[in-house]
C-alpha cells in the first residue's frame, strides 16, 4: 500500500519522467531542424470522400523523400515529411496549409486533388509566399507564382483526347454528352470544350451538359438520358465524364448494367484512374477511355523501376494501399518532390524565391518515359499525354500516346 | 464450359482432313492482317465477318476462336505467326500444337473502331457456331442493331441451320428488318412492320430518315407504312418512358426506404437521433463482403448466392452491434437528446475510422452474381435492370417482415406500446428497457440489411454511410415519426419527385427542390404525413 505522501512523490516523479522526453527535446528538435533537416508538408486527405485516391499520395511523397535522403539529402540536409488530414473539407485545406507554412515552416507544400481545394489554398500560399506543388491535371486558366502545376492544363491533356475521339483513329465522334460533378473543374472544362467545338463549327444541338452534386450515386435517370441522347442519330455520340470520387464507379456500374457498351457510346473519363476501377467488374466496361500524363502500363525502364519501388515501399512500410496500383497523380507527386529537390540543390537554398528562380531549365526523367521540363515563363511543367482504354484487369491499356512532352498552355483560348 | 468448347474446337480442327492449300494461304493472310497495323487489323475484322457468312464449317470454328482471342487480347503475334492463349495453354493458330510465343511477341490492341468490328465478327461467328442457344440468342441481339451493314445471307444461312424454332423465327425477323433500304418496296414495308415491333428511339431515328427518301413521296403505300410505323414507335417510346420513370422512382424509393426503415424504428421509438445509422448501413455492406470472401474459400461453387446467405448474417451482426451500442452508451443518455446525438456522431466517426484502418479506403470488390447482372429491354427505351429489381424486392420483403413483426408479435405490440406512451407502458408492466434494447437491435439490423441491398448498386467504402444519413432523416421526418406506412409513402414520394425533376432541371436542382418541398410541407404539417394518434408525452 502506498501512503499518501509516497503516492504523491511517485506520481510527481512519474510526471517528471514523462515530461522530460516530451518537454526538453522540443528545443533540441527545433535546433536540430535548423541544421540537419528540411520540412516538406503534405496536404492530402486521408478521410472523407477523397480519402481513397488522395490518401496514397502522402505515402508517395514520403517514398520520394526517403529516396532523396538515401542519396545524402539536399544541401547537406535530410528531408522530413509532415503529413496532415484536411478530411476532404475544402476550407480546411487552407487552414491546415497556413498552419504548415507558418508554424511548421515547411519549405514547400505538396497537395490538393480537387480544383476547389487548390483554389482555397491559393491565397494562403500567395500571402505567405510559399510553394504548393499541385499534382493533378486541371482546368488551367490560373498562373500563380506560388503554385507549381506539375500536371497538364486542358490544352495538353483533354483536347488531344477529344481530338483523338473526333478523328478517324478514334470513333469520329460528332455528338457529346457532358456529365460532371457540380464544381469549378468540370464546369470550366466543359466551357472550354464548348468553345473548342464552336471553333470547329459544331452546332450547339450536338451537345448536352448535365451536373450532379458531389458524392452523387444514383445515376439511373442520367444513364437513361444518355441512352435517349445517343439514339437520336446524327453521328457517333460520346460521354465526356467529369464526375469525381465515388461517383465514377457508381456511374460506370449503372452504365454497364443498362447494357451500353464502349463501342456504342464510349465514355471519356477525365478523372478516371486505375483506383476507381478497383471494386468493379470491368469486363462489360472494356474500351472506355481516359487521358492522363501517365498510365501504369506505360512502357519505359523508369516506369518498371518506379513500379518496383512502390511495391517494395508498400510492403516495407505496410502502406494501406495496393502495391500493384499506380495512378498518374502518384507519379506527379513523385516528380514534384524531385523537381523541388533539384531546384533547391541548384539554388543551394531552401528560400522560395531562390528555389523558384532555379525552376527554369530543369528537366527530369519521369516514370511515364517522357522528359519533364520547366521554363522561366511560368510554373507549368511540360508532360506527355496518354489515352488509356479500360481492360478486363481493372487497368488501362495504352491506346495512344503523344510523341513528346508538349509545351503547356496555361490559358485556354476557347471560352 | 468454355474450356471444353475450346478443346473441342481444336480437336475437330486437328482431326479434319488437312486443309486445301488455298485455305491455308487464306488463314496465313488473315493472321498477317491481325498482326499488322490498325488499318489492316480492321480489314482482318471484316474478313472474319465474311467467314461467318461464307466460310466452311471448319473455317468458321477456327475464325470464332480467333475473333474471341483478339477481343480478349489472348492472341499473341510473333515471327512464326501467332498463338492463342486459352485455359489449355498456348496453342499455335495454324498447327494447334502447344507452343509458347517467342519473347518479343505482342498482342494486338483494339481501338474503339476496330473493337466494334471485332464484336460484330465475334457475334456473327457465334451465331453460326456457338453450341448453346442462349449464346446464339445474345449474338443475334448484338447483330440486329447493325443488321443492315452485314452480308444479307448471314441471317439466312444461320436460320437454315438453326434447330431452335423460336430463335429461327427471330433470325428471320432480323433479316426482314435489315431489308429496310432494299430496292423492293414490299420488302421495305415488311421491314417497317418488323422495326415498329421493337419501338425505341433508335428505331425512330432509323424510320424517320426514310421521310427524306424520294420513295416516300413517290410511293403512297410506303408513305402510309412509314407514318404508321412512326406513330406506333412514338406510342411505344411514350409508354416506355412512363414505365422507366415509375421504375426509376420505385428503385430510388426502395433505396431510401431501406436506408430509413431502421431509423424510423429507432427514432420513432426512443426519440434518439442516431447519426451512426449510416455507418450501420456501411457495416452491413462490409459484412456482406466478408460472407462473400468466406464463401469463396469454403464453398466456391455456391459463391453466386452470397447475397442470399449473407441476409441472416448481416442482420444478426449489425443487430448485435446495435444492441451493444444501446447497452454501453445510449442507455445512459435517454432524455438527453443532444448528448445522444453527439454520442452517436462520435460512434459514427469511430466506426468509419475503424473500418478505414482495418480494411483500407478502397471500394470493396464484389462478385456480381448472375441475378443482379444486366437487364432486359421491355418496351421503348425502358430497361428492366436486375440489380435495381433486387433492391426493390428486398425492400418489399423487408417491409412485409417489419410490418408483420410490429403488428403480429408480442415484441411488436410492446414496441408500439412504448412508442405511444413510454411511461404508461412501463406502468402496466412492459419491460421498457428490454424493449428499447430489442428495438435498437431491430433498427440496426434493418440498417445492415440496407447495406446488403445496396452492395450490387453502389460502391461499398468507409464513407458510403454518410450519403444516406440526410436522406433517411428526410424520409423519416416527412413520413411522420414512428410510422412504417409514413416511411413507405415518404420514400416513394421523395423518390418519384426526384426522378421527375432530374431530367428537367438536373440532379442538383432536384435535390434542392425536394428539400424545399419538404420544408414547406413541414411548415404546414409539422408532425409529418402520418402522425400517430394519441397522447404523446
mmCIF file of N, CA and C in Angstrom, chain A residues 113-219:
data_model
loop_
_atom_site.group_PDB
_atom_site.id
_atom_site.type_symbol
_atom_site.label_atom_id
_atom_site.label_comp_id
_atom_site.label_asym_id
_atom_site.label_seq_id
_atom_site.Cartn_x
_atom_site.Cartn_y
_atom_site.Cartn_z
ATOM 1 N N UNK A 113 -6.244 17.745 -54.518
ATOM 2 C CA UNK A 113 -6.673 16.956 -55.665
ATOM 3 C C UNK A 113 -7.699 17.768 -56.446
ATOM 4 N N UNK A 114 -8.794 18.109 -55.783
ATOM 5 C CA UNK A 114 -9.830 18.855 -56.496
ATOM 6 C C UNK A 114 -9.381 20.305 -56.676
ATOM 7 N N UNK A 115 -9.893 20.921 -57.747
ATOM 8 C CA UNK A 115 -9.542 22.320 -58.009
ATOM 9 C C UNK A 115 -10.070 23.222 -56.918
ATOM 10 N N UNK A 116 -11.209 22.849 -56.322
ATOM 11 C CA UNK A 116 -11.789 23.708 -55.304
ATOM 12 C C UNK A 116 -10.873 23.765 -54.081
ATOM 13 N N UNK A 117 -10.187 22.686 -53.770
ATOM 14 C CA UNK A 117 -9.249 22.747 -52.638
ATOM 15 C C UNK A 117 -8.020 23.587 -53.010
ATOM 16 N N UNK A 118 -7.568 23.478 -54.254
ATOM 17 C CA UNK A 118 -6.424 24.302 -54.673
ATOM 18 C C UNK A 118 -6.782 25.775 -54.618
ATOM 19 N N UNK A 119 -7.995 26.089 -55.101
ATOM 20 C CA UNK A 119 -8.422 27.494 -55.088
ATOM 21 C C UNK A 119 -8.475 28.017 -53.652
ATOM 22 N N UNK A 120 -8.791 27.158 -52.685
ATOM 23 C CA UNK A 120 -8.879 27.647 -51.315
ATOM 24 C C UNK A 120 -7.488 27.805 -50.690
ATOM 25 N N UNK A 121 -6.509 27.047 -51.151
ATOM 26 C CA UNK A 121 -5.147 27.181 -50.616
ATOM 27 C C UNK A 121 -4.402 28.339 -51.286
ATOM 28 N N UNK A 122 -4.816 28.653 -52.526
ATOM 29 C CA UNK A 122 -4.104 29.665 -53.321
ATOM 30 C C UNK A 122 -3.807 30.973 -52.570
ATOM 31 N N UNK A 123 -4.821 31.629 -51.943
ATOM 32 C CA UNK A 123 -4.498 32.887 -51.241
ATOM 33 C C UNK A 123 -3.515 32.686 -50.092
ATOM 34 N N UNK A 124 -3.581 31.532 -49.445
ATOM 35 C CA UNK A 124 -2.696 31.264 -48.304
ATOM 36 C C UNK A 124 -1.245 31.193 -48.749
ATOM 37 N N UNK A 125 -0.961 30.440 -49.813
ATOM 38 C CA UNK A 125 0.440 30.333 -50.250
ATOM 39 C C UNK A 125 0.930 31.642 -50.852
ATOM 40 N N UNK A 126 0.018 32.395 -51.461
ATOM 41 C CA UNK A 126 0.446 33.678 -52.038
ATOM 42 C C UNK A 126 0.807 34.652 -50.934
ATOM 43 N N UNK A 127 -0.007 34.656 -49.866
ATOM 44 C CA UNK A 127 0.233 35.580 -48.770
ATOM 45 C C UNK A 127 1.552 35.249 -48.056
ATOM 46 N N UNK A 128 1.766 33.956 -47.823
ATOM 47 C CA UNK A 128 2.967 33.554 -47.088
ATOM 48 C C UNK A 128 4.172 33.420 -48.019
ATOM 49 N N UNK A 129 3.960 33.664 -49.312
ATOM 50 C CA UNK A 129 4.975 33.455 -50.330
ATOM 51 C C UNK A 129 5.600 32.051 -50.203
ATOM 52 N N UNK A 130 4.722 31.061 -50.144
ATOM 53 C CA UNK A 130 5.180 29.672 -50.063
ATOM 54 C C UNK A 130 5.129 29.031 -51.433
ATOM 55 N N UNK A 131 5.287 27.710 -51.468
ATOM 56 C CA UNK A 131 5.216 26.978 -52.729
ATOM 57 C C UNK A 131 4.272 25.803 -52.559
ATOM 58 N N UNK A 132 3.342 25.652 -53.504
ATOM 59 C CA UNK A 132 2.473 24.478 -53.496
ATOM 60 C C UNK A 132 2.684 23.721 -54.796
ATOM 61 N N UNK A 133 3.044 22.455 -54.687
ATOM 62 C CA UNK A 133 3.145 21.601 -55.877
ATOM 63 C C UNK A 133 1.813 20.879 -56.024
ATOM 64 N N UNK A 134 1.147 21.092 -57.181
ATOM 65 C CA UNK A 134 -0.196 20.552 -57.397
ATOM 66 C C UNK A 134 -0.123 19.422 -58.426
ATOM 67 N N UNK A 135 -0.423 18.182 -58.021
ATOM 68 C CA UNK A 135 -0.119 17.034 -58.900
ATOM 69 C C UNK A 135 -1.254 16.579 -59.822
ATOM 70 N N UNK A 136 -2.325 17.364 -59.970
ATOM 71 C CA UNK A 136 -3.452 16.883 -60.764
ATOM 72 C C UNK A 136 -3.564 17.614 -62.083
ATOM 73 N N UNK A 137 -4.083 16.939 -63.114
ATOM 74 C CA UNK A 137 -4.414 17.725 -64.302
ATOM 75 C C UNK A 137 -5.707 18.474 -64.000
ATOM 76 N N UNK A 138 -5.863 19.654 -64.548
ATOM 77 C CA UNK A 138 -6.893 20.564 -64.052
ATOM 78 C C UNK A 138 -7.370 21.472 -65.164
ATOM 79 N N UNK A 139 -8.156 22.511 -64.801
ATOM 80 C CA UNK A 139 -8.838 23.295 -65.833
ATOM 81 C C UNK A 139 -8.007 24.442 -66.396
ATOM 82 N N UNK A 140 -6.782 24.663 -65.859
ATOM 83 C CA UNK A 140 -5.953 25.758 -66.376
ATOM 84 C C UNK A 140 -6.491 27.109 -65.943
ATOM 85 N N UNK A 141 -6.260 28.111 -66.783
ATOM 86 C CA UNK A 141 -6.769 29.463 -66.515
ATOM 87 C C UNK A 141 -6.319 30.007 -65.166
ATOM 88 N N UNK A 142 -5.136 29.648 -64.746
ATOM 89 C CA UNK A 142 -4.619 30.124 -63.477
ATOM 90 C C UNK A 142 -3.100 30.112 -63.616
ATOM 91 N N UNK A 143 -2.436 31.106 -63.058
ATOM 92 C CA UNK A 143 -0.983 31.128 -63.173
ATOM 93 C C UNK A 143 -0.390 31.881 -61.986
ATOM 94 N N UNK A 144 -0.307 31.213 -60.848
ATOM 95 C CA UNK A 144 0.237 31.843 -59.656
ATOM 96 C C UNK A 144 1.719 31.534 -59.576
ATOM 97 N N UNK A 145 2.491 32.501 -59.107
ATOM 98 C CA UNK A 145 3.928 32.226 -58.985
ATOM 99 C C UNK A 145 4.203 31.339 -57.782
ATOM 100 N N UNK A 146 3.186 31.112 -56.955
ATOM 101 C CA UNK A 146 3.385 30.291 -55.765
ATOM 102 C C UNK A 146 2.871 28.857 -55.919
ATOM 103 N N UNK A 147 2.342 28.553 -57.088
ATOM 104 C CA UNK A 147 1.891 27.178 -57.310
ATOM 105 C C UNK A 147 2.645 26.593 -58.499
ATOM 106 N N UNK A 148 3.144 25.373 -58.325
ATOM 107 C CA UNK A 148 3.780 24.681 -59.436
ATOM 108 C C UNK A 148 2.774 23.670 -59.965
ATOM 109 N N UNK A 149 2.353 23.855 -61.217
ATOM 110 C CA UNK A 149 1.350 22.987 -61.821
ATOM 111 C C UNK A 149 2.061 21.810 -62.468
ATOM 112 N N UNK A 150 2.203 20.743 -61.692
ATOM 113 C CA UNK A 150 3.030 19.625 -62.147
ATOM 114 C C UNK A 150 2.354 18.857 -63.274
ATOM 115 N N UNK A 151 1.007 18.844 -63.263
ATOM 116 C CA UNK A 151 0.292 18.091 -64.289
ATOM 117 C C UNK A 151 -0.240 19.045 -65.374
ATOM 118 N N UNK A 152 -0.982 18.505 -66.345
ATOM 119 C CA UNK A 152 -1.284 19.279 -67.551
ATOM 120 C C UNK A 152 -2.551 20.113 -67.452
ATOM 121 N N UNK A 153 -2.559 21.287 -68.065
ATOM 122 C CA UNK A 153 -3.807 22.023 -68.294
ATOM 123 C C UNK A 153 -4.547 21.384 -69.473
ATOM 124 N N UNK A 154 -5.827 21.722 -69.694
ATOM 125 C CA UNK A 154 -6.639 21.005 -70.691
ATOM 126 C C UNK A 154 -6.035 21.004 -72.093
ATOM 127 N N UNK A 155 -5.402 22.115 -72.484
ATOM 128 C CA UNK A 155 -4.897 22.183 -73.860
ATOM 129 C C UNK A 155 -3.920 21.062 -74.141
ATOM 130 N N UNK A 156 -3.201 20.575 -73.106
ATOM 131 C CA UNK A 156 -2.267 19.493 -73.385
ATOM 132 C C UNK A 156 -2.712 18.156 -72.812
ATOM 133 N N UNK A 157 -3.962 18.030 -72.334
ATOM 134 C CA UNK A 157 -4.406 16.692 -71.937
ATOM 135 C C UNK A 157 -5.795 16.390 -72.485
ATOM 136 N N UNK A 158 -6.770 17.271 -72.205
ATOM 137 C CA UNK A 158 -8.143 16.972 -72.610
ATOM 138 C C UNK A 158 -8.328 17.123 -74.115
ATOM 139 N N UNK A 159 -7.835 18.226 -74.660
ATOM 140 C CA UNK A 159 -8.069 18.458 -76.090
ATOM 141 C C UNK A 159 -7.460 17.376 -76.993
ATOM 142 N N UNK A 160 -6.217 16.924 -76.718
ATOM 143 C CA UNK A 160 -5.713 15.826 -77.554
ATOM 144 C C UNK A 160 -6.609 14.593 -77.499
ATOM 145 N N UNK A 161 -7.163 14.312 -76.310
ATOM 146 C CA UNK A 161 -8.015 13.129 -76.179
ATOM 147 C C UNK A 161 -9.322 13.308 -76.938
ATOM 148 N N UNK A 162 -9.917 14.500 -76.824
ATOM 149 C CA UNK A 162 -11.167 14.757 -77.545
ATOM 150 C C UNK A 162 -10.901 14.745 -79.048
ATOM 151 N N UNK A 163 -9.759 15.312 -79.450
ATOM 152 C CA UNK A 163 -9.373 15.287 -80.861
ATOM 153 C C UNK A 163 -9.248 13.861 -81.371
ATOM 154 N N UNK A 164 -8.636 13.023 -80.548
ATOM 155 C CA UNK A 164 -8.467 11.618 -80.937
ATOM 156 C C UNK A 164 -9.829 10.983 -81.184
ATOM 157 N N UNK A 165 -10.783 11.216 -80.264
ATOM 158 C CA UNK A 165 -12.101 10.612 -80.406
ATOM 159 C C UNK A 165 -12.858 11.171 -81.604
ATOM 160 N N UNK A 166 -12.610 12.457 -81.927
ATOM 161 C CA UNK A 166 -13.306 13.059 -83.055
ATOM 162 C C UNK A 166 -12.675 12.659 -84.378
ATOM 163 N N UNK A 167 -11.448 12.158 -84.310
ATOM 164 C CA UNK A 167 -10.722 11.849 -85.539
ATOM 165 C C UNK A 167 -11.016 10.467 -86.078
ATOM 166 N N UNK A 168 -10.389 10.153 -87.210
ATOM 167 C CA UNK A 168 -10.560 8.878 -87.893
ATOM 168 C C UNK A 168 -10.052 7.706 -87.043
ATOM 169 N N UNK A 169 -8.958 7.933 -86.314
ATOM 170 C CA UNK A 169 -8.387 6.858 -85.498
ATOM 171 C C UNK A 169 -9.305 6.492 -84.347
ATOM 172 N N UNK A 170 -10.030 7.479 -83.851
ATOM 173 C CA UNK A 170 -10.932 7.241 -82.722
ATOM 174 C C UNK A 170 -12.250 6.707 -83.212
ATOM 175 N N UNK A 171 -13.335 7.444 -82.977
ATOM 176 C CA UNK A 171 -14.641 6.959 -83.412
ATOM 177 C C UNK A 171 -15.374 7.989 -84.271
ATOM 178 N N UNK A 172 -14.674 9.031 -84.729
ATOM 179 C CA UNK A 172 -15.295 10.120 -85.488
ATOM 180 C C UNK A 172 -16.489 10.692 -84.724
ATOM 181 N N UNK A 173 -16.284 10.993 -83.429
ATOM 182 C CA UNK A 173 -17.382 11.464 -82.586
ATOM 183 C C UNK A 173 -17.963 12.764 -83.117
ATOM 184 N N UNK A 174 -19.307 12.835 -83.120
ATOM 185 C CA UNK A 174 -19.980 14.032 -83.620
ATOM 186 C C UNK A 174 -20.840 14.676 -82.532
ATOM 187 N N UNK A 175 -21.250 13.884 -81.515
ATOM 188 C CA UNK A 175 -22.170 14.405 -80.508
ATOM 189 C C UNK A 175 -21.612 14.098 -79.121
ATOM 190 N N UNK A 176 -21.880 15.021 -78.183
ATOM 191 C CA UNK A 176 -21.175 14.941 -76.897
ATOM 192 C C UNK A 176 -22.135 15.115 -75.733
ATOM 193 N N UNK A 177 -22.090 14.186 -74.799
ATOM 194 C CA UNK A 177 -22.869 14.316 -73.573
ATOM 195 C C UNK A 177 -21.873 14.581 -72.451
ATOM 196 N N UNK A 178 -21.946 15.798 -71.867
ATOM 197 C CA UNK A 178 -21.005 16.127 -70.797
ATOM 198 C C UNK A 178 -21.681 15.906 -69.463
ATOM 199 N N UNK A 179 -21.089 15.056 -68.640
ATOM 200 C CA UNK A 179 -21.672 14.789 -67.327
ATOM 201 C C UNK A 179 -20.594 15.044 -66.286
ATOM 202 N N UNK A 180 -20.863 15.963 -65.353
ATOM 203 C CA UNK A 180 -19.827 16.304 -64.384
ATOM 204 C C UNK A 180 -20.361 16.525 -62.991
ATOM 205 N N UNK A 181 -19.467 16.504 -61.999
ATOM 206 C CA UNK A 181 -19.824 16.929 -60.658
ATOM 207 C C UNK A 181 -19.941 18.440 -60.677
ATOM 208 N N UNK A 182 -20.764 18.975 -59.773
ATOM 209 C CA UNK A 182 -21.056 20.396 -59.869
ATOM 210 C C UNK A 182 -20.033 21.225 -59.106
ATOM 211 N N UNK A 183 -18.877 21.481 -59.709
ATOM 212 C CA UNK A 183 -17.927 22.421 -59.126
ATOM 213 C C UNK A 183 -17.013 22.970 -60.214
ATOM 214 N N UNK A 184 -15.983 23.690 -59.830
ATOM 215 C CA UNK A 184 -15.275 24.529 -60.801
ATOM 216 C C UNK A 184 -14.584 23.736 -61.914
ATOM 217 N N UNK A 185 -13.957 22.603 -61.589
ATOM 218 C CA UNK A 185 -13.194 21.884 -62.620
ATOM 219 C C UNK A 185 -14.079 21.414 -63.777
ATOM 220 N N UNK A 186 -15.168 20.641 -63.494
ATOM 221 C CA UNK A 186 -15.991 20.193 -64.624
ATOM 222 C C UNK A 186 -16.613 21.349 -65.396
ATOM 223 N N UNK A 187 -17.068 22.377 -64.670
ATOM 224 C CA UNK A 187 -17.728 23.482 -65.366
ATOM 225 C C UNK A 187 -16.759 24.217 -66.290
ATOM 226 N N UNK A 188 -15.531 24.443 -65.811
ATOM 227 C CA UNK A 188 -14.563 25.156 -66.663
ATOM 228 C C UNK A 188 -14.149 24.293 -67.844
ATOM 229 N N UNK A 189 -13.884 23.010 -67.585
ATOM 230 C CA UNK A 189 -13.502 22.110 -68.676
ATOM 231 C C UNK A 189 -14.595 22.099 -69.741
ATOM 232 N N UNK A 190 -15.845 21.965 -69.308
ATOM 233 C CA UNK A 190 -16.941 21.896 -70.281
ATOM 234 C C UNK A 190 -17.100 23.209 -71.038
ATOM 235 N N UNK A 191 -16.863 24.319 -70.339
ATOM 236 C CA UNK A 191 -16.955 25.619 -71.014
ATOM 237 C C UNK A 191 -15.905 25.697 -72.125
ATOM 238 N N UNK A 192 -14.690 25.250 -71.790
ATOM 239 C CA UNK A 192 -13.619 25.293 -72.787
ATOM 240 C C UNK A 192 -13.908 24.345 -73.949
ATOM 241 N N UNK A 193 -14.467 23.163 -73.606
ATOM 242 C CA UNK A 193 -14.783 22.203 -74.664
ATOM 243 C C UNK A 193 -15.818 22.784 -75.609
ATOM 244 N N UNK A 194 -16.835 23.440 -75.037
ATOM 245 C CA UNK A 194 -17.879 24.022 -75.883
ATOM 246 C C UNK A 194 -17.275 25.081 -76.806
ATOM 247 N N UNK A 195 -16.366 25.890 -76.244
ATOM 248 C CA UNK A 195 -15.701 26.898 -77.070
ATOM 249 C C UNK A 195 -14.904 26.239 -78.188
ATOM 250 N N UNK A 196 -14.260 25.137 -77.848
ATOM 251 C CA UNK A 196 -13.444 24.410 -78.827
ATOM 252 C C UNK A 196 -14.318 23.876 -79.955
ATOM 253 N N UNK A 197 -15.460 23.265 -79.579
ATOM 254 C CA UNK A 197 -16.345 22.709 -80.611
ATOM 255 C C UNK A 197 -16.936 23.810 -81.465
ATOM 256 N N UNK A 198 -17.282 24.930 -80.830
ATOM 257 C CA UNK A 198 -17.813 26.052 -81.606
ATOM 258 C C UNK A 198 -16.791 26.483 -82.653
ATOM 259 N N UNK A 199 -15.498 26.543 -82.217
ATOM 260 C CA UNK A 199 -14.457 26.976 -83.146
ATOM 261 C C UNK A 199 -14.298 25.990 -84.289
ATOM 262 N N UNK A 200 -14.770 24.753 -84.090
ATOM 263 C CA UNK A 200 -14.696 23.747 -85.160
ATOM 264 C C UNK A 200 -15.977 23.722 -85.977
ATOM 265 N N UNK A 201 -16.919 24.617 -85.647
ATOM 266 C CA UNK A 201 -18.162 24.681 -86.411
ATOM 267 C C UNK A 201 -19.183 23.618 -86.056
ATOM 268 N N UNK A 202 -19.072 23.042 -84.853
ATOM 269 C CA UNK A 202 -20.063 22.045 -84.435
ATOM 270 C C UNK A 202 -21.256 22.782 -83.822
ATOM 271 N N UNK A 203 -22.484 22.457 -84.263
ATOM 272 C CA UNK A 203 -23.644 23.205 -83.762
ATOM 273 C C UNK A 203 -23.944 22.885 -82.298
ATOM 274 N N UNK A 204 -24.618 23.824 -81.651
ATOM 275 C CA UNK A 204 -24.895 23.682 -80.226
ATOM 276 C C UNK A 204 -25.821 22.506 -79.920
ATOM 277 N N UNK A 205 -26.614 22.095 -80.918
ATOM 278 C CA UNK A 205 -27.544 20.983 -80.686
ATOM 279 C C UNK A 205 -26.796 19.663 -80.532
ATOM 280 N N UNK A 206 -25.511 19.663 -80.859
ATOM 281 C CA UNK A 206 -24.755 18.411 -80.828
ATOM 282 C C UNK A 206 -24.243 18.077 -79.441
ATOM 283 N N UNK A 207 -24.493 18.928 -78.439
ATOM 284 C CA UNK A 207 -24.035 18.560 -77.102
ATOM 285 C C UNK A 207 -25.081 18.821 -76.040
ATOM 286 N N UNK A 208 -24.877 18.177 -74.922
ATOM 287 C CA UNK A 208 -25.783 18.310 -73.790
ATOM 288 C C UNK A 208 -24.914 18.284 -72.541
ATOM 289 N N UNK A 209 -25.326 19.060 -71.540
ATOM 290 C CA UNK A 209 -24.488 19.236 -70.363
ATOM 291 C C UNK A 209 -25.322 18.937 -69.125
ATOM 292 N N UNK A 210 -24.835 18.075 -68.245
ATOM 293 C CA UNK A 210 -25.569 17.777 -67.008
ATOM 294 C C UNK A 210 -24.598 17.755 -65.843
ATOM 295 N N UNK A 211 -25.068 18.223 -64.684
ATOM 296 C CA UNK A 211 -24.220 18.190 -63.489
ATOM 297 C C UNK A 211 -24.927 17.481 -62.352
ATOM 298 N N UNK A 212 -24.134 16.833 -61.496
ATOM 299 C CA UNK A 212 -24.691 16.165 -60.313
ATOM 300 C C UNK A 212 -23.944 16.683 -59.082
ATOM 301 N N UNK A 213 -24.573 16.606 -57.901
ATOM 302 C CA UNK A 213 -23.869 17.052 -56.694
ATOM 303 C C UNK A 213 -22.662 16.149 -56.411
ATOM 304 N N UNK A 214 -21.671 16.654 -55.708
ATOM 305 C CA UNK A 214 -20.509 15.838 -55.315
ATOM 306 C C UNK A 214 -20.980 14.656 -54.467
ATOM 307 N N UNK A 215 -20.431 13.498 -54.708
ATOM 308 C CA UNK A 215 -20.816 12.312 -53.945
ATOM 309 C C UNK A 215 -22.109 11.680 -54.421
ATOM 310 N N UNK A 216 -22.656 12.137 -55.547
ATOM 311 C CA UNK A 216 -23.913 11.614 -56.097
ATOM 312 C C UNK A 216 -23.723 10.168 -56.534
ATOM 313 N N UNK A 217 -24.747 9.347 -56.319
ATOM 314 C CA UNK A 217 -24.544 7.947 -56.699
ATOM 315 C C UNK A 217 -25.692 7.329 -57.489
ATOM 316 N N UNK A 218 -26.849 7.984 -57.573
ATOM 317 C CA UNK A 218 -27.988 7.334 -58.228
ATOM 318 C C UNK A 218 -28.096 7.776 -59.689
ATOM 319 N N UNK A 219 -27.370 7.082 -60.577
ATOM 320 C CA UNK A 219 -27.240 7.543 -61.959
ATOM 321 C C UNK A 219 -28.266 6.959 -62.925
#
